[in-house]
Amino acid sequence: MSTTTATPARPREAAPAVLAPISWRWPIVYGVLTLLTLVVFTLLLEPGQHTTFQLSRPTDLLAIPNFALPATATNWVLSLVLVALTAYVVKAAVDRRPVPVWAHVVLGVAFVLAFLTWVGAGRSTVIPVTTLLQGALALSVPLVFGAMSGILCERSGIVNIAIEGQLLGGAFLAAVVGSLTSSAYLGLLAAPVAGALVGALLAFFAVRYWVDQIIVGVVLNVLVVGLTSFLFSTVLTDNAQVFNARQSLPRLPIPGLSEIPVIGPVLFNQTLLVYLMYAGVVVLQVFLFRSRWGLRVRAVGEHPKAADTVGIKVNPTRVRNTLLGGAVAGLGGAFFTVGSGLAFGKEMSAGQGYIALAAMILGKWNPYGAVAAALLFGFTTNLGTVLSTIGAPVPSEFLLMLPYIVTIFAVAGLVGKVRAPAAENIPYIK
């Protein structure tokens, strides 16, 4: 009787790990900005020039005198910082590690400081840092409210292209109610109503009749522009003292904090609208990612059928979020009138709703990220205004294009791979 011995099975060799391709996007961006700083802002400077910066105002608790920096030496130091950052980012790309947020912050601060040093080199005018930051925060207010509106809607599955119309409607109703009552605060209370009405139309057509949400949003924008322009020409212009008188929210300085140099005037000497913006961003961040309500909203925006299976009412949730988002955008629209002490004008939102959408995308549908993007766009807008005032050696046409150029590059090339909520612009039919 013959016996056979079993041959032991050879262990299977593990498949070699497939490495992700190296992304050179950030190294290229860092390299271009570093090269620009080194060549244009440093090597082309005439030696012996100085740039004067202004940090404090006469009313500050601690007055910091204006100080002048040697332009060439300052930009050489900043160029070396950018070179080191670029080397770090290249190493991170080779190691397939993400670039940390602090690197982006240091890059932005160093590049802007080098640019301002180059602009002010050899000039008698000073670079007003506090004024620059104050204007940046002010111009970002409608963008922040618009971005929060987009997050509220899109996280639940509704694409809100109508932010532009909601901002404009809020500005209009705030001006009219504020003028009729001679109270900027009552105008501020009326602004969310106009935004919520536009949001109600969006929810009605998108949820009830399953109309494409992008088309509805564009149509609503055109509707609000036409309606407010008609009322402005026929009612507000003829009775400006009654319906379109200027009302302004007073500034509410926080004692002690508002007198801190630079930070105080920028953050703690603002109107009620700005303080509401601070609170709104924090509340939305916490509720969206740390509460049962936020979990349900995100479930409706990602997988509405699964959400419906566990008892979440999908369409009512979308309607509520769209109304709330419209009210938030309408509140932001009050900035254009009572928030700035201006009367209402035709199309005064000037495309800010679309830039708010870009801020939302750049922030990856996250409130904190959207705020950072909105501050970036507000800073570039105010930077162009300040530089044209002090006579910068930059063509005025380029300064006017600056915020839109930054918007295009940020969304198209720098945002990277982002994923919108999976169920947005998809009607839920039970």
PDB file of C-alpha atoms in Angstrom, residues 147-291:
ATOM      1  CA  ALA A 147     -21.520  80.872   2.614  1.00  0.00           C
ATOM      2  CA  MET A 148     -23.331  79.765   5.783  1.00  0.00           C
ATOM      3  CA  SER A 149     -26.599  79.903   3.850  1.00  0.00           C
ATOM      4  CA  GLY A 150     -25.124  77.675   1.152  1.00  0.00           C
ATOM      5  CA  ILE A 151     -23.835  75.201   3.749  1.00  0.00           C
ATOM      6  CA  LEU A 152     -27.228  74.958   5.451  1.00  0.00           C
ATOM      7  CA  CYS A 153     -28.967  74.268   2.155  1.00  0.00           C
ATOM      8  CA  GLU A 154     -26.448  72.021   0.411  1.00  0.00           C
ATOM      9  CA  ARG A 155     -25.768  69.881   3.466  1.00  0.00           C
ATOM     10  CA  SER A 156     -29.425  68.891   3.249  1.00  0.00           C
ATOM     11  CA  GLY A 157     -29.317  68.315  -0.518  1.00  0.00           C
ATOM     12  CA  ILE A 158     -30.598  71.651  -1.910  1.00  0.00           C
ATOM     13  CA  VAL A 159     -28.283  73.649  -4.193  1.00  0.00           C
ATOM     14  CA  ASN A 160     -28.773  77.304  -3.284  1.00  0.00           C
ATOM     15  CA  ILE A 161     -27.722  79.369  -6.293  1.00  0.00           C
ATOM     16  CA  ALA A 162     -30.225  82.014  -5.129  1.00  0.00           C
ATOM     17  CA  ILE A 163     -27.858  83.437  -2.483  1.00  0.00           C
ATOM     18  CA  GLU A 164     -27.347  86.499  -4.669  1.00  0.00           C
ATOM     19  CA  GLY A 165     -31.079  87.180  -4.726  1.00  0.00           C
ATOM     20  CA  GLN A 166     -31.390  86.554  -0.993  1.00  0.00           C
ATOM     21  CA  LEU A 167     -28.617  89.030  -0.227  1.00  0.00           C
ATOM     22  CA  LEU A 168     -30.204  91.641  -2.486  1.00  0.00           C
ATOM     23  CA  GLY A 169     -33.679  91.053  -1.068  1.00  0.00           C
ATOM     24  CA  GLY A 170     -32.370  91.382   2.473  1.00  0.00           C
ATOM     25  CA  ALA A 171     -30.608  94.634   1.604  1.00  0.00           C
ATOM     26  CA  PHE A 172     -33.790  96.021   0.035  1.00  0.00           C
ATOM     27  CA  LEU A 173     -36.177  95.152   2.857  1.00  0.00           C
ATOM     28  CA  ALA A 174     -33.706  96.277   5.520  1.00  0.00           C
ATOM     29  CA  ALA A 175     -33.402  99.677   3.832  1.00  0.00           C
ATOM     30  CA  VAL A 176     -37.167 100.126   3.409  1.00  0.00           C
ATOM     31  CA  VAL A 177     -38.170  98.999   6.913  1.00  0.00           C
ATOM     32  CA  GLY A 178     -35.286 100.874   8.498  1.00  0.00           C
ATOM     33  CA  SER A 179     -36.286 104.035   6.641  1.00  0.00           C
ATOM     34  CA  LEU A 180     -40.003 103.731   7.454  1.00  0.00           C
ATOM     35  CA  THR A 181     -39.364 103.146  11.159  1.00  0.00           C
ATOM     36  CA  SER A 182     -36.221 105.287  11.455  1.00  0.00           C
ATOM     37  CA  SER A 183     -34.603 102.310  13.151  1.00  0.00           C
ATOM     38  CA  ALA A 184     -31.673 100.385  11.772  1.00  0.00           C
ATOM     39  CA  TYR A 185     -32.346  97.543  14.210  1.00  0.00           C
ATOM     40  CA  LEU A 186     -35.877  97.007  12.875  1.00  0.00           C
ATOM     41  CA  GLY A 187     -34.410  96.994   9.372  1.00  0.00           C
ATOM     42  CA  LEU A 188     -31.956  94.348  10.540  1.00  0.00           C
ATOM     43  CA  LEU A 189     -34.860  92.234  11.826  1.00  0.00           C
ATOM     44  CA  ALA A 190     -36.688  92.563   8.507  1.00  0.00           C
ATOM     45  CA  ALA A 191     -33.779  91.447   6.334  1.00  0.00           C
ATOM     46  CA  PRO A 192     -34.056  87.695   7.139  1.00  0.00           C
ATOM     47  CA  VAL A 193     -37.733  87.781   6.154  1.00  0.00           C
ATOM     48  CA  ALA A 194     -36.857  88.744   2.578  1.00  0.00           C
ATOM     49  CA  GLY A 195     -34.219  86.027   2.363  1.00  0.00           C
ATOM     50  CA  ALA A 196     -36.607  83.435   3.788  1.00  0.00           C
ATOM     51  CA  LEU A 197     -39.245  84.361   1.189  1.00  0.00           C
ATOM     52  CA  VAL A 198     -36.759  83.708  -1.612  1.00  0.00           C
ATOM     53  CA  GLY A 199     -35.770  80.471   0.120  1.00  0.00           C
ATOM     54  CA  ALA A 200     -39.443  79.465   0.315  1.00  0.00           C
ATOM     55  CA  LEU A 201     -39.803  79.833  -3.452  1.00  0.00           C
ATOM     56  CA  LEU A 202     -36.659  77.766  -3.966  1.00  0.00           C
ATOM     57  CA  ALA A 203     -37.922  75.016  -1.650  1.00  0.00           C
ATOM     58  CA  PHE A 204     -41.411  75.069  -3.213  1.00  0.00           C
ATOM     59  CA  PHE A 205     -40.208  74.453  -6.755  1.00  0.00           C
ATOM     60  CA  ALA A 206     -37.294  72.177  -5.856  1.00  0.00           C
ATOM     61  CA  VAL A 207     -39.052  69.953  -3.317  1.00  0.00           C
ATOM     62  CA  ARG A 208     -42.689  70.070  -4.414  1.00  0.00           C
ATOM     63  CA  TYR A 209     -42.293  70.090  -8.196  1.00  0.00           C
ATOM     64  CA  TRP A 210     -38.777  68.569  -8.524  1.00  0.00           C
ATOM     65  CA  VAL A 211     -37.542  71.407 -10.752  1.00  0.00           C
ATOM     66  CA  ASP A 212     -33.772  71.536 -11.286  1.00  0.00           C
ATOM     67  CA  GLN A 213     -32.451  73.503  -8.323  1.00  0.00           C
ATOM     68  CA  ILE A 214     -29.746  75.350 -10.259  1.00  0.00           C
ATOM     69  CA  ILE A 215     -32.262  76.602 -12.814  1.00  0.00           C
ATOM     70  CA  VAL A 216     -34.654  77.713 -10.068  1.00  0.00           C
ATOM     71  CA  GLY A 217     -31.853  79.558  -8.273  1.00  0.00           C
ATOM     72  CA  VAL A 218     -30.801  81.461 -11.387  1.00  0.00           C
ATOM     73  CA  VAL A 219     -34.406  82.400 -12.157  1.00  0.00           C
ATOM     74  CA  LEU A 220     -34.932  83.625  -8.591  1.00  0.00           C
ATOM     75  CA  ASN A 221     -31.820  85.786  -8.826  1.00  0.00           C
ATOM     76  CA  VAL A 222     -33.135  87.407 -11.990  1.00  0.00           C
ATOM     77  CA  LEU A 223     -36.562  87.821 -10.393  1.00  0.00           C
ATOM     78  CA  VAL A 224     -35.199  89.586  -7.307  1.00  0.00           C
ATOM     79  CA  VAL A 225     -32.941  91.839  -9.379  1.00  0.00           C
ATOM     80  CA  GLY A 226     -35.841  92.841 -11.606  1.00  0.00           C
ATOM     81  CA  LEU A 227     -38.305  93.336  -8.744  1.00  0.00           C
ATOM     82  CA  THR A 228     -35.963  95.418  -6.585  1.00  0.00           C
ATOM     83  CA  SER A 229     -34.841  97.502  -9.572  1.00  0.00           C
ATOM     84  CA  PHE A 230     -38.470  98.209 -10.509  1.00  0.00           C
ATOM     85  CA  LEU A 231     -39.414  99.201  -6.955  1.00  0.00           C
ATOM     86  CA  PHE A 232     -36.282 101.318  -6.644  1.00  0.00           C
ATOM     87  CA  SER A 233     -37.089 103.233  -9.820  1.00  0.00           C
ATOM     88  CA  THR A 234     -40.804 103.680  -9.136  1.00  0.00           C
ATOM     89  CA  VAL A 235     -41.098 103.951  -5.352  1.00  0.00           C
ATOM     90  CA  LEU A 236     -37.788 104.502  -3.607  1.00  0.00           C
ATOM     91  CA  THR A 237     -36.443 107.145  -5.973  1.00  0.00           C
ATOM     92  CA  ASP A 238     -39.606 109.274  -5.851  1.00  0.00           C
ATOM     93  CA  ASN A 239     -39.922 109.059  -2.054  1.00  0.00           C
ATOM     94  CA  ALA A 240     -36.342 108.619  -0.922  1.00  0.00           C
ATOM     95  CA  GLN A 241     -36.817 110.447   2.393  1.00  0.00           C
ATOM     96  CA  VAL A 242     -39.647 108.092   3.321  1.00  0.00           C
ATOM     97  CA  PHE A 243     -38.620 104.732   1.846  1.00  0.00           C
ATOM     98  CA  ASN A 244     -34.864 104.954   1.307  1.00  0.00           C
ATOM     99  CA  ALA A 245     -33.375 107.207   3.976  1.00  0.00           C
ATOM    100  CA  ARG A 246     -30.020 106.124   5.337  1.00  0.00           C
ATOM    101  CA  GLN A 247     -30.033 104.259   8.622  1.00  0.00           C
ATOM    102  CA  SER A 248     -26.860 102.911  10.201  1.00  0.00           C
ATOM    103  CA  LEU A 249     -26.210 100.330  12.881  1.00  0.00           C
ATOM    104  CA  PRO A 250     -24.073 101.892  15.614  1.00  0.00           C
ATOM    105  CA  ARG A 251     -20.752 100.409  16.549  1.00  0.00           C
ATOM    106  CA  LEU A 252     -20.710  98.561  19.857  1.00  0.00           C
ATOM    107  CA  PRO A 253     -17.129  98.592  21.173  1.00  0.00           C
ATOM    108  CA  ILE A 254     -16.363  95.996  23.832  1.00  0.00           C
ATOM    109  CA  PRO A 255     -14.740  97.852  26.754  1.00  0.00           C
ATOM    110  CA  GLY A 256     -11.066  97.113  27.099  1.00  0.00           C
ATOM    111  CA  LEU A 257     -10.840  94.686  24.203  1.00  0.00           C
ATOM    112  CA  SER A 258     -11.654  97.312  21.582  1.00  0.00           C
ATOM    113  CA  GLU A 259      -8.639  99.397  22.665  1.00  0.00           C
ATOM    114  CA  ILE A 260      -6.058  96.688  22.012  1.00  0.00           C
ATOM    115  CA  PRO A 261      -3.847  97.746  19.087  1.00  0.00           C
ATOM    116  CA  VAL A 262      -4.669  96.127  15.743  1.00  0.00           C
ATOM    117  CA  ILE A 263      -6.856  93.320  17.121  1.00  0.00           C
ATOM    118  CA  GLY A 264      -9.200  95.540  19.110  1.00  0.00           C
ATOM    119  CA  PRO A 265     -10.454  97.852  16.336  1.00  0.00           C
ATOM    120  CA  VAL A 266     -10.689  94.946  13.911  1.00  0.00           C
ATOM    121  CA  LEU A 267     -12.585  92.410  16.005  1.00  0.00           C
ATOM    122  CA  PHE A 268     -14.133  94.166  19.002  1.00  0.00           C
ATOM    123  CA  ASN A 269     -15.326  97.530  17.682  1.00  0.00           C
ATOM    124  CA  GLN A 270     -18.051  96.315  15.358  1.00  0.00           C
ATOM    125  CA  THR A 271     -21.785  96.466  14.823  1.00  0.00           C
ATOM    126  CA  LEU A 272     -24.345  93.980  16.071  1.00  0.00           C
ATOM    127  CA  LEU A 273     -24.406  92.355  12.631  1.00  0.00           C
ATOM    128  CA  VAL A 274     -20.721  91.406  12.868  1.00  0.00           C
ATOM    129  CA  TYR A 275     -21.136  90.009  16.371  1.00  0.00           C
ATOM    130  CA  LEU A 276     -24.065  87.929  15.089  1.00  0.00           C
ATOM    131  CA  MET A 277     -21.741  86.641  12.386  1.00  0.00           C
ATOM    132  CA  TYR A 278     -19.199  85.529  15.013  1.00  0.00           C
ATOM    133  CA  ALA A 279     -21.880  83.671  16.956  1.00  0.00           C
ATOM    134  CA  GLY A 280     -23.514  82.203  13.860  1.00  0.00           C
ATOM    135  CA  VAL A 281     -20.318  80.624  12.583  1.00  0.00           C
ATOM    136  CA  VAL A 282     -19.539  78.940  15.906  1.00  0.00           C
ATOM    137  CA  VAL A 283     -23.121  77.766  16.442  1.00  0.00           C
ATOM    138  CA  LEU A 284     -23.386  76.335  12.928  1.00  0.00           C
ATOM    139  CA  GLN A 285     -20.055  74.514  13.257  1.00  0.00           C
ATOM    140  CA  VAL A 286     -21.058  72.943  16.571  1.00  0.00           C
ATOM    141  CA  PHE A 287     -24.617  72.062  15.604  1.00  0.00           C
ATOM    142  CA  LEU A 288     -23.697  70.704  12.185  1.00  0.00           C
ATOM    143  CA  PHE A 289     -20.992  68.321  13.409  1.00  0.00           C
ATOM    144  CA  ARG A 290     -21.719  67.825  17.115  1.00  0.00           C
ATOM    145  CA  SER A 291     -25.489  67.478  17.409  1.00  0.00           C
TER     146      SER A 291
END
